[in-house]
Each structure stands twice: as structure tokens, then as C-alpha cells.
């Protein structure tokens, strides 16, 4: 008998590697939270296997520029996640999770925060629309790895359906409920804060509505949420809410009126004067309580609020164009407007912008 015939079923080396990789990835998926929690103790060959894909992800994220429109970045992220999933057999949430625990996605600003927010937005859309029975579980495993407290939040949101005038009281109640949980937590890692991307968009619209319609309570609630997501420090956010909400609201209301009424003055003079006043107020509070990193966060948010209000109240095209150039000198006007529409979601009446995404 020809014994060689007994080995007709023997796999090729390629088939063996494929089987090993497939079974390894299944095991990784099933034990994702445990592996992530024990990253420093994992054997080197397993770290190397996972790091191949996390490095591809991080390098791609670093290459994305905010000069691009959010639509363009989301398109690039979609292709990136599809390619990574095809090559690794791992869900995007799993790859992102390991990118965080191995330090590639950290809180030191190595990736633009809006890019992380768009990544989170893409993963949320991926998780809740592609195959809910599977991917939803992966996303919640990621939340469990990042912080068990996050699992109590609602992330399956469609901002263009939420940002309606009839929903204003509900938005306020929902944000206040979220804030009750967030006030006792420091959200140091950038991606942890990024998963609140849809709530962030809702808060931008809600705070801008409060400014335009002179409703301090709406502005203060949206402002506190945005500070917590922007800086991650519970103490900084608490100080901002207690001591900056009212003076900032008054300064922004005055700045908003000046942008429309002081047409005899150059837009740069009005804009720079308003931001300088806001910076002085925030620096005074930040210095008094030993929180120097608070000022840049407040100034950036104030700049956003001014632009959002100007856009929502139809500042003249010429003055808006100048304002956008002053605020975002590295972006084209079309790209800057696209970002405004992304963060605002809808106009002041609650009608979603025609190119509103997600």
C-alpha cells in the first residue's frame, strides 16, 4: 500500500497559517477585554500579531488633516476600516481597543482630536448598521475595556433626528443626566471622550441655540458637556461650569451682536477684540484655581460658538468669509463651512442641513 496516499489531506503551509490566524483571531475576539486588560503581560508573538494592524490604523489616523472636509475624512476612514477588517478578520472596535491599550492612541495629542471623533462616529455607524447582532457586541466590549461607566450611556443616536426644536426640553434633560454621571469621572484618554461624538454635535447645536435665543440655561448645559469632552478633566469642567458659564455667555452674546451690528469696523478688529476679552476672563479664572490648561479649551470653544452663531443667524457672506479665514487659516472656505455644518447638524429652526452626515 502506498502510504503517501494517506497524506492527501495534508494542508499546505499557506493553509496552515490561514487556519492558525483565523483561530487566533476568533480567540482574540472572544477574549478581547481580558487581553486588553493584561496587555503588558501578553507574550511577544501575540503583541506583534496585534500590533501589525494597530500600527496601520494609527499611521493612517496621523496622516489625516483637518484641512479636509469631515465627509472626505469619513470616506477615508471607511476604506481604512474595511481594509483592516478584511486583512485581520478583526472588527474595527477590536483593533481600536488594542491601539489604545498598547499606547498608540493615547491622550498626548498624537492624533487630531476631531479625527478621533470621526473615527468613533464611523465605528458607531458601523456597529449599529452593518450587523447589529455581531458588531454591537464588539463595540460594547470596547466600552467595557475603556470604562464600565460608559456602558450606561446611549450612543445609538442620529443627531439630525434629535436636533429639533420640539426636542429642546428632552435634550436638556438627557444632557443633564449624562453630566450627573460624568461629573465624577476623569476622561483622560482621547478616544474615551471621542465616543461622545454624537452627543458633542447635539451639544454644539443646543449651546448655539441658547446663545442665539438668549437662553442661559441651554447654553450652560451644552457648554459644560463640551468642556468635559474637550479637556477630560473633571475639576476643570466643574470650575468652568461654576465660574465661567455666565461671564462667557454674556461675552459671547455681546460678541455675536457686534459681529452683526458693527459693520463699519473690520471683522478682524471685532473678532480679535472679542476673543481677547474672553481669553482674559478665562485666564483670570484658570490662574486663580491653578488650571492653566483650561484657557486654551475655553478660547477654542468660544471661537466655535462665535462661528456657529454667525452661521446660524446668516451673517453676511462677505463677513462670514473673513471670519472663517481668521478662524481657520489652513482650511478652504468650503471645508470650513462643511465642518460647521457637521458640528451644528441643523439650522436654528431644527431643519437638518442638506449635507448633514449621520
CSV table of C-alpha atoms in Angstrom, one decimal:
chain,number,residue,atom,x,y,z
A,1,UNK,CA,0.0,0.0,0.0
A,2,UNK,CA,1.3,3.4,-0.9
A,3,UNK,CA,1.4,5.2,2.4
A,4,UNK,CA,1.7,8.6,0.6
A,5,UNK,CA,-2.0,8.3,-0.3
A,6,UNK,CA,-2.8,8.7,3.4
A,7,UNK,CA,-1.4,12.2,3.3
A,8,UNK,CA,-3.6,13.6,0.6
A,9,UNK,CA,-5.5,15.7,3.2
A,10,UNK,CA,-2.3,17.3,4.5
A,11,UNK,CA,-2.6,21.1,4.3
A,12,UNK,CA,-0.2,23.4,2.6
A,13,UNK,CA,1.9,25.8,4.7
A,14,UNK,CA,-0.3,28.7,3.5
A,15,UNK,CA,-3.5,26.8,4.6
A,16,UNK,CA,-1.9,26.1,8.0
A,17,UNK,CA,-1.0,29.7,8.5
A,18,UNK,CA,-4.5,30.8,7.5
A,19,UNK,CA,-6.1,28.3,9.9
A,20,UNK,CA,-3.8,29.4,12.7
A,21,UNK,CA,-4.5,33.1,12.0
A,22,UNK,CA,-8.3,32.5,11.8
A,23,UNK,CA,-8.4,30.5,15.1
A,24,UNK,CA,-6.1,33.0,16.8
A,25,UNK,CA,-8.4,35.9,15.7
A,26,UNK,CA,-11.5,34.1,16.9
A,27,UNK,CA,-9.8,33.6,20.3
A,28,UNK,CA,-8.8,37.3,20.4
A,29,UNK,CA,-12.3,38.4,19.7
A,30,UNK,CA,-13.8,36.2,22.4
A,31,UNK,CA,-11.2,37.3,25.0
A,32,UNK,CA,-10.8,40.9,23.9
A,33,UNK,CA,-11.5,42.6,27.3
A,34,UNK,CA,-9.2,40.2,29.2
A,35,UNK,CA,-6.4,40.5,26.6
A,36,UNK,CA,-6.7,44.3,26.6
A,37,UNK,CA,-6.6,44.5,30.4
A,38,UNK,CA,-3.5,42.3,30.5
A,39,UNK,CA,-1.6,43.9,27.6
A,40,UNK,CA,1.7,44.3,29.3
A,41,UNK,CA,1.7,40.5,30.3
A,42,UNK,CA,0.9,39.1,26.8
A,43,UNK,CA,3.6,37.1,25.0
A,44,UNK,CA,5.6,39.0,22.4
A,45,UNK,CA,4.4,37.0,19.4
A,46,UNK,CA,0.8,37.8,20.3
A,47,UNK,CA,1.6,41.5,20.8
A,48,UNK,CA,3.4,41.5,17.4
A,49,UNK,CA,0.4,39.9,15.7
A,50,UNK,CA,-1.9,42.6,17.0
A,51,UNK,CA,0.5,45.5,16.7
A,52,UNK,CA,0.7,45.0,12.9
A,53,UNK,CA,-2.8,46.2,12.5
A,54,UNK,CA,-2.9,48.8,15.2
A,55,UNK,CA,0.1,50.5,13.7
A,56,UNK,CA,-1.5,50.6,10.3
A,57,UNK,CA,-4.6,52.2,11.9
A,58,UNK,CA,-2.6,54.8,13.8
A,59,UNK,CA,-0.3,55.8,10.9
A,60,UNK,CA,-3.4,56.4,8.8
A,61,UNK,CA,-5.1,58.5,11.5
A,62,UNK,CA,-2.0,60.6,11.9
A,63,UNK,CA,-1.9,61.3,8.1
A,64,UNK,CA,-5.4,62.8,8.1
A,65,UNK,CA,-5.6,66.6,8.0
A,66,UNK,CA,-8.3,68.9,9.4
A,67,UNK,CA,-7.9,70.9,6.2
A,68,UNK,CA,-10.0,68.1,4.6
A,69,UNK,CA,-13.8,68.2,5.0
A,70,UNK,CA,-15.4,65.8,7.5
A,71,UNK,CA,-17.0,64.0,4.6
A,72,UNK,CA,-13.6,63.3,3.0
A,73,UNK,CA,-12.1,62.1,6.3
A,74,UNK,CA,-15.1,59.8,6.9
A,75,UNK,CA,-14.7,58.4,3.4
A,76,UNK,CA,-11.0,57.6,4.1
A,77,UNK,CA,-11.8,56.1,7.5
A,78,UNK,CA,-14.5,53.9,5.9
A,79,UNK,CA,-12.0,52.4,3.4
A,80,UNK,CA,-9.4,52.1,6.1
A,81,UNK,CA,-11.6,50.1,8.4
A,82,UNK,CA,-12.9,47.9,5.6
A,83,UNK,CA,-9.3,47.0,4.6
A,84,UNK,CA,-8.2,46.4,8.2
A,85,UNK,CA,-11.2,44.1,8.8
A,86,UNK,CA,-10.5,42.2,5.6
A,87,UNK,CA,-6.8,41.7,6.4
A,88,UNK,CA,-7.1,41.0,10.1
A,89,UNK,CA,-10.6,39.3,10.4
A,90,UNK,CA,-10.9,41.6,13.5
A,91,UNK,CA,-13.8,44.1,14.0
A,92,UNK,CA,-12.7,47.8,13.9
A,93,UNK,CA,-13.7,48.1,17.6
A,94,UNK,CA,-11.2,45.4,18.5
A,95,UNK,CA,-8.4,47.0,16.6
A,96,UNK,CA,-9.1,50.4,18.1
A,97,UNK,CA,-9.2,48.9,21.6
A,98,UNK,CA,-5.8,47.3,21.2
A,99,UNK,CA,-4.5,50.6,19.7
A,100,UNK,CA,-5.5,52.3,22.9
A,101,UNK,CA,-4.1,49.7,25.4
A,102,UNK,CA,-0.7,49.5,23.6
A,103,UNK,CA,-0.4,53.2,23.8
A,104,UNK,CA,-0.6,54.0,20.1
A,105,UNK,CA,-3.8,56.0,20.6
A,106,UNK,CA,-3.2,58.0,23.8
A,107,UNK,CA,-4.1,61.2,25.4
A,108,UNK,CA,-1.0,63.2,24.4
A,109,UNK,CA,-2.4,64.7,21.2
A,110,UNK,CA,-0.6,62.4,18.8
A,111,UNK,CA,-3.7,62.3,16.7
A,112,UNK,CA,-6.0,65.3,16.0
A,113,UNK,CA,-9.0,65.0,18.4
A,114,UNK,CA,-11.6,65.7,15.7
A,115,UNK,CA,-10.1,62.8,13.7
A,116,UNK,CA,-10.6,60.5,16.7
A,117,UNK,CA,-14.2,61.8,16.9
A,118,UNK,CA,-14.8,61.0,13.3
A,119,UNK,CA,-13.3,57.5,13.8
A,120,UNK,CA,-15.7,57.0,16.8
A,121,UNK,CA,-18.6,58.2,14.6
A,122,UNK,CA,-17.7,55.8,11.9
A,123,UNK,CA,-17.4,52.9,14.3
A,124,UNK,CA,-20.7,53.7,15.8
A,125,UNK,CA,-22.4,53.8,12.4
A,126,UNK,CA,-20.6,50.5,11.5
A,127,UNK,CA,-21.6,48.9,14.8
A,128,UNK,CA,-25.3,49.7,14.6
A,129,UNK,CA,-26.0,49.4,10.9
A,130,UNK,CA,-23.8,46.6,9.4
A,131,UNK,CA,-24.6,43.6,11.5
A,132,UNK,CA,-26.1,44.6,14.9
A,133,UNK,CA,-26.1,41.0,16.2
A,134,UNK,CA,-22.3,40.9,16.0
A,135,UNK,CA,-20.7,44.3,15.8
A,136,UNK,CA,-22.9,45.8,18.5
A,137,UNK,CA,-21.3,43.3,20.9
A,138,UNK,CA,-17.8,44.3,19.8
A,139,UNK,CA,-18.5,48.0,20.4
A,140,UNK,CA,-19.8,47.2,23.9
A,141,UNK,CA,-16.8,45.1,24.6
A,142,UNK,CA,-14.7,48.2,23.7
A,143,UNK,CA,-16.7,50.3,26.1
A,144,UNK,CA,-16.2,47.7,28.9
A,145,UNK,CA,-12.4,47.8,28.2
A,146,UNK,CA,-12.3,51.6,28.3
A,147,UNK,CA,-14.6,52.1,31.3
A,148,UNK,CA,-17.5,50.2,32.6
A,149,UNK,CA,-19.2,53.5,33.4
A,150,UNK,CA,-19.5,54.2,29.6
A,151,UNK,CA,-21.9,51.3,29.1
A,152,UNK,CA,-24.7,53.3,30.8
A,153,UNK,CA,-24.7,56.0,28.1
A,154,UNK,CA,-26.8,55.9,25.0
A,155,UNK,CA,-24.6,56.0,21.9
A,156,UNK,CA,-27.0,54.9,19.2
A,157,UNK,CA,-28.0,58.4,18.2
A,158,UNK,CA,-28.9,60.1,14.9
A,159,UNK,CA,-28.2,63.8,15.6
A,160,UNK,CA,-30.2,65.1,12.7
A,161,UNK,CA,-33.3,63.5,14.2
A,162,UNK,CA,-32.6,64.7,17.7
A,163,UNK,CA,-31.7,68.4,16.9
A,164,UNK,CA,-35.3,69.6,16.6
A,165,UNK,CA,-36.9,72.5,18.4
A,166,UNK,CA,-39.6,70.2,19.8
A,167,UNK,CA,-36.9,68.1,21.4
A,168,UNK,CA,-35.2,71.0,23.3
A,169,UNK,CA,-36.5,70.1,26.7
A,170,UNK,CA,-35.6,66.4,26.2
A,171,UNK,CA,-32.1,67.3,25.0
A,172,UNK,CA,-31.6,69.4,28.2
A,173,UNK,CA,-32.8,66.5,30.4
A,174,UNK,CA,-30.7,64.0,28.6
A,175,UNK,CA,-27.5,66.1,28.8
A,176,UNK,CA,-28.1,66.8,32.5
A,177,UNK,CA,-28.5,63.0,33.1
A,178,UNK,CA,-25.2,62.4,31.3
A,179,UNK,CA,-23.5,65.1,33.2
A,180,UNK,CA,-24.6,63.7,36.5
A,181,UNK,CA,-22.5,60.6,35.6
A,182,UNK,CA,-19.6,62.4,34.0
A,183,UNK,CA,-19.0,64.8,36.9
A,184,UNK,CA,-17.3,62.1,38.9
A,185,UNK,CA,-15.1,60.8,36.2
A,186,UNK,CA,-11.9,62.0,34.5
A,187,UNK,CA,-12.0,61.1,30.8
A,188,UNK,CA,-8.2,61.3,30.2
A,189,UNK,CA,-7.9,59.1,27.1
A,190,UNK,CA,-8.8,61.0,23.9
A,191,UNK,CA,-10.8,58.1,22.4
A,192,UNK,CA,-12.9,57.7,25.5
A,193,UNK,CA,-14.0,61.3,25.0
A,194,UNK,CA,-14.4,60.8,21.3
A,195,UNK,CA,-17.1,58.2,21.7
A,196,UNK,CA,-19.4,61.0,22.8
A,197,UNK,CA,-19.1,62.5,19.3
A,198,UNK,CA,-22.9,62.4,18.6
A,199,UNK,CA,-23.7,64.0,22.0
A,200,UNK,CA,-21.0,66.6,21.2
A,201,UNK,CA,-22.7,67.5,17.9
A,202,UNK,CA,-26.1,67.8,19.7
A,203,UNK,CA,-24.4,69.9,22.4
A,204,UNK,CA,-23.0,72.3,19.9
A,205,UNK,CA,-26.4,72.9,18.4
A,206,UNK,CA,-28.0,73.1,21.8
A,207,UNK,CA,-25.5,75.7,23.2
A,208,UNK,CA,-25.7,77.8,20.0
A,209,UNK,CA,-29.4,77.8,20.2
A,210,UNK,CA,-29.1,79.1,23.8
A,211,UNK,CA,-26.8,81.9,22.7
A,212,UNK,CA,-28.9,83.0,19.7
A,213,UNK,CA,-32.2,82.9,21.6
A,214,UNK,CA,-30.8,84.3,24.9
A,215,UNK,CA,-31.5,81.1,27.0
A,216,UNK,CA,-28.6,80.9,29.5
A,217,UNK,CA,-29.7,77.5,30.8
A,218,UNK,CA,-29.4,75.9,27.4
A,219,UNK,CA,-26.0,77.4,26.8
A,220,UNK,CA,-24.7,76.5,30.2
A,221,UNK,CA,-25.7,72.8,29.9
A,222,UNK,CA,-24.3,72.5,26.4
A,223,UNK,CA,-21.1,74.3,27.4
A,224,UNK,CA,-20.4,72.1,30.4
A,225,UNK,CA,-20.8,69.0,28.3
A,226,UNK,CA,-18.5,70.3,25.7
A,227,UNK,CA,-15.8,71.3,28.2
A,228,UNK,CA,-15.9,67.8,29.7
A,229,UNK,CA,-15.5,66.2,26.3
A,230,UNK,CA,-12.8,68.7,25.2
A,231,UNK,CA,-10.4,68.6,28.2
A,232,UNK,CA,-11.2,65.4,30.0
A,233,UNK,CA,-10.6,66.9,33.5
A,234,UNK,CA,-13.5,66.7,35.9
A,235,UNK,CA,-12.0,69.6,38.0
A,236,UNK,CA,-11.5,71.9,35.0
A,237,UNK,CA,-15.0,71.2,33.8
A,238,UNK,CA,-16.5,71.8,37.3
A,239,UNK,CA,-14.7,75.2,37.5
A,240,UNK,CA,-15.8,76.2,34.0
A,241,UNK,CA,-19.4,75.5,34.8
A,242,UNK,CA,-19.4,77.3,38.1
A,243,UNK,CA,-17.4,80.3,37.3
A,244,UNK,CA,-17.3,80.8,33.5
A,245,UNK,CA,-20.8,79.9,32.2
A,246,UNK,CA,-22.4,83.3,33.0
A,247,UNK,CA,-19.4,85.7,32.0
A,248,UNK,CA,-18.8,83.6,28.9
A,249,UNK,CA,-22.4,83.7,28.0
A,250,UNK,CA,-22.5,87.5,28.4
A,251,UNK,CA,-19.3,88.0,26.4
A,252,UNK,CA,-20.4,85.7,23.6
A,253,UNK,CA,-23.8,87.4,23.4
A,254,UNK,CA,-22.2,90.8,23.1
A,255,UNK,CA,-19.7,89.5,20.5
A,256,UNK,CA,-22.5,87.9,18.5
A,257,UNK,CA,-24.3,91.3,18.3
A,258,UNK,CA,-21.1,93.2,17.4
A,259,UNK,CA,-20.4,90.8,14.5
A,260,UNK,CA,-23.8,91.8,13.0
A,261,UNK,CA,-24.1,95.4,14.0
A,262,UNK,CA,-20.5,96.8,13.8
A,263,UNK,CA,-20.4,96.7,10.1
A,264,UNK,CA,-18.3,99.9,10.0
A,265,UNK,CA,-15.5,98.1,11.7
A,266,UNK,CA,-13.2,95.4,10.1
A,267,UNK,CA,-14.3,91.9,11.0
A,268,UNK,CA,-10.8,91.2,12.3
A,269,UNK,CA,-11.0,94.0,14.8
A,270,UNK,CA,-14.3,92.9,16.2
A,271,UNK,CA,-13.3,89.2,16.3
A,272,UNK,CA,-9.9,89.7,17.8
A,273,UNK,CA,-11.2,92.1,20.4
A,274,UNK,CA,-14.0,89.7,21.5
A,275,UNK,CA,-11.7,86.7,21.8
A,276,UNK,CA,-9.1,88.8,23.7
A,277,UNK,CA,-11.8,89.7,26.3
A,278,UNK,CA,-12.9,86.0,26.5
A,279,UNK,CA,-9.2,85.0,27.0
A,280,UNK,CA,-8.7,87.5,29.8
A,281,UNK,CA,-11.8,86.2,31.7
A,282,UNK,CA,-10.8,82.6,31.3
A,283,UNK,CA,-7.2,83.2,32.2
A,284,UNK,CA,-8.2,85.0,35.4
A,285,UNK,CA,-10.4,82.0,36.5
A,286,UNK,CA,-7.8,79.5,35.4
A,287,UNK,CA,-5.0,81.2,37.2
A,288,UNK,CA,-7.0,81.6,40.4
A,289,UNK,CA,-7.6,77.9,40.6
A,290,UNK,CA,-4.3,76.6,39.2
A,291,UNK,CA,-5.7,75.2,35.9
A,292,UNK,CA,-3.6,76.8,33.2
A,293,UNK,CA,-4.6,74.2,30.5
A,294,UNK,CA,-8.2,75.4,30.9
A,295,UNK,CA,-7.7,78.7,28.9
A,296,UNK,CA,-6.9,77.1,25.5
A,297,UNK,CA,-10.0,74.9,25.8
A,298,UNK,CA,-12.3,77.8,26.6
A,299,UNK,CA,-10.9,80.0,23.9
A,300,UNK,CA,-11.2,77.3,21.3
A,301,UNK,CA,-14.8,76.6,22.3
A,302,UNK,CA,-15.6,80.3,22.3
A,303,UNK,CA,-14.3,80.6,18.8
A,304,UNK,CA,-16.5,77.7,17.8
A,305,UNK,CA,-19.5,79.3,19.5
A,306,UNK,CA,-19.0,82.6,17.7
A,307,UNK,CA,-18.7,80.9,14.3
A,308,UNK,CA,-21.8,78.7,15.0
A,309,UNK,CA,-23.9,81.7,16.0
A,310,UNK,CA,-22.7,83.7,13.0
A,311,UNK,CA,-23.6,80.8,10.6
A,312,UNK,CA,-27.0,80.1,12.2
A,313,UNK,CA,-28.0,83.7,12.0
A,314,UNK,CA,-26.9,84.3,8.4
A,315,UNK,CA,-24.0,86.7,8.9
A,316,UNK,CA,-23.4,88.4,5.6
A,317,UNK,CA,-21.5,86.2,3.1
A,318,UNK,CA,-18.5,88.6,2.9
A,319,UNK,CA,-18.1,89.0,6.7
A,320,UNK,CA,-18.6,85.2,7.3
A,321,UNK,CA,-15.9,84.5,4.7
A,322,UNK,CA,-13.5,86.8,6.5
A,323,UNK,CA,-14.4,85.3,9.9
A,324,UNK,CA,-13.8,81.8,8.6
A,325,UNK,CA,-10.4,82.8,7.2
A,326,UNK,CA,-9.4,84.3,10.5
A,327,UNK,CA,-10.5,81.3,12.5
A,328,UNK,CA,-9.3,78.5,10.2
A,329,UNK,CA,-6.5,80.0,8.1
A,330,UNK,CA,-5.3,76.5,7.0
A,331,UNK,CA,-8.7,75.4,5.6
A,332,UNK,CA,-10.5,76.4,2.4
A,333,UNK,CA,-13.8,78.2,3.0
A,334,UNK,CA,-15.8,75.3,1.6
A,335,UNK,CA,-14.0,72.9,4.0
A,336,UNK,CA,-14.6,75.2,7.0
A,337,UNK,CA,-18.3,75.5,6.2
A,338,UNK,CA,-18.5,71.8,5.9
A,339,UNK,CA,-17.1,71.4,9.4
A,340,UNK,CA,-19.6,74.0,10.7
A,341,UNK,CA,-22.5,72.0,9.3
A,342,UNK,CA,-21.1,68.8,10.6
A,343,UNK,CA,-20.9,70.1,14.2
A,344,UNK,CA,-24.2,72.0,14.1
A,345,UNK,CA,-26.2,69.3,12.3
A,346,UNK,CA,-29.2,71.6,11.8
A,347,UNK,CA,-30.1,75.2,11.4
A,348,UNK,CA,-31.7,77.3,14.2
A,349,UNK,CA,-35.2,76.0,13.3
A,350,UNK,CA,-34.0,72.4,13.6
A,351,UNK,CA,-34.0,71.6,9.9
A,352,UNK,CA,-31.1,69.3,9.2
A,353,UNK,CA,-28.5,70.7,6.7
A,354,UNK,CA,-28.9,69.0,3.3
A,355,UNK,CA,-25.4,67.5,3.5
A,356,UNK,CA,-25.8,66.5,7.2
A,357,UNK,CA,-24.0,63.2,7.7
A,358,UNK,CA,-25.0,60.5,10.2
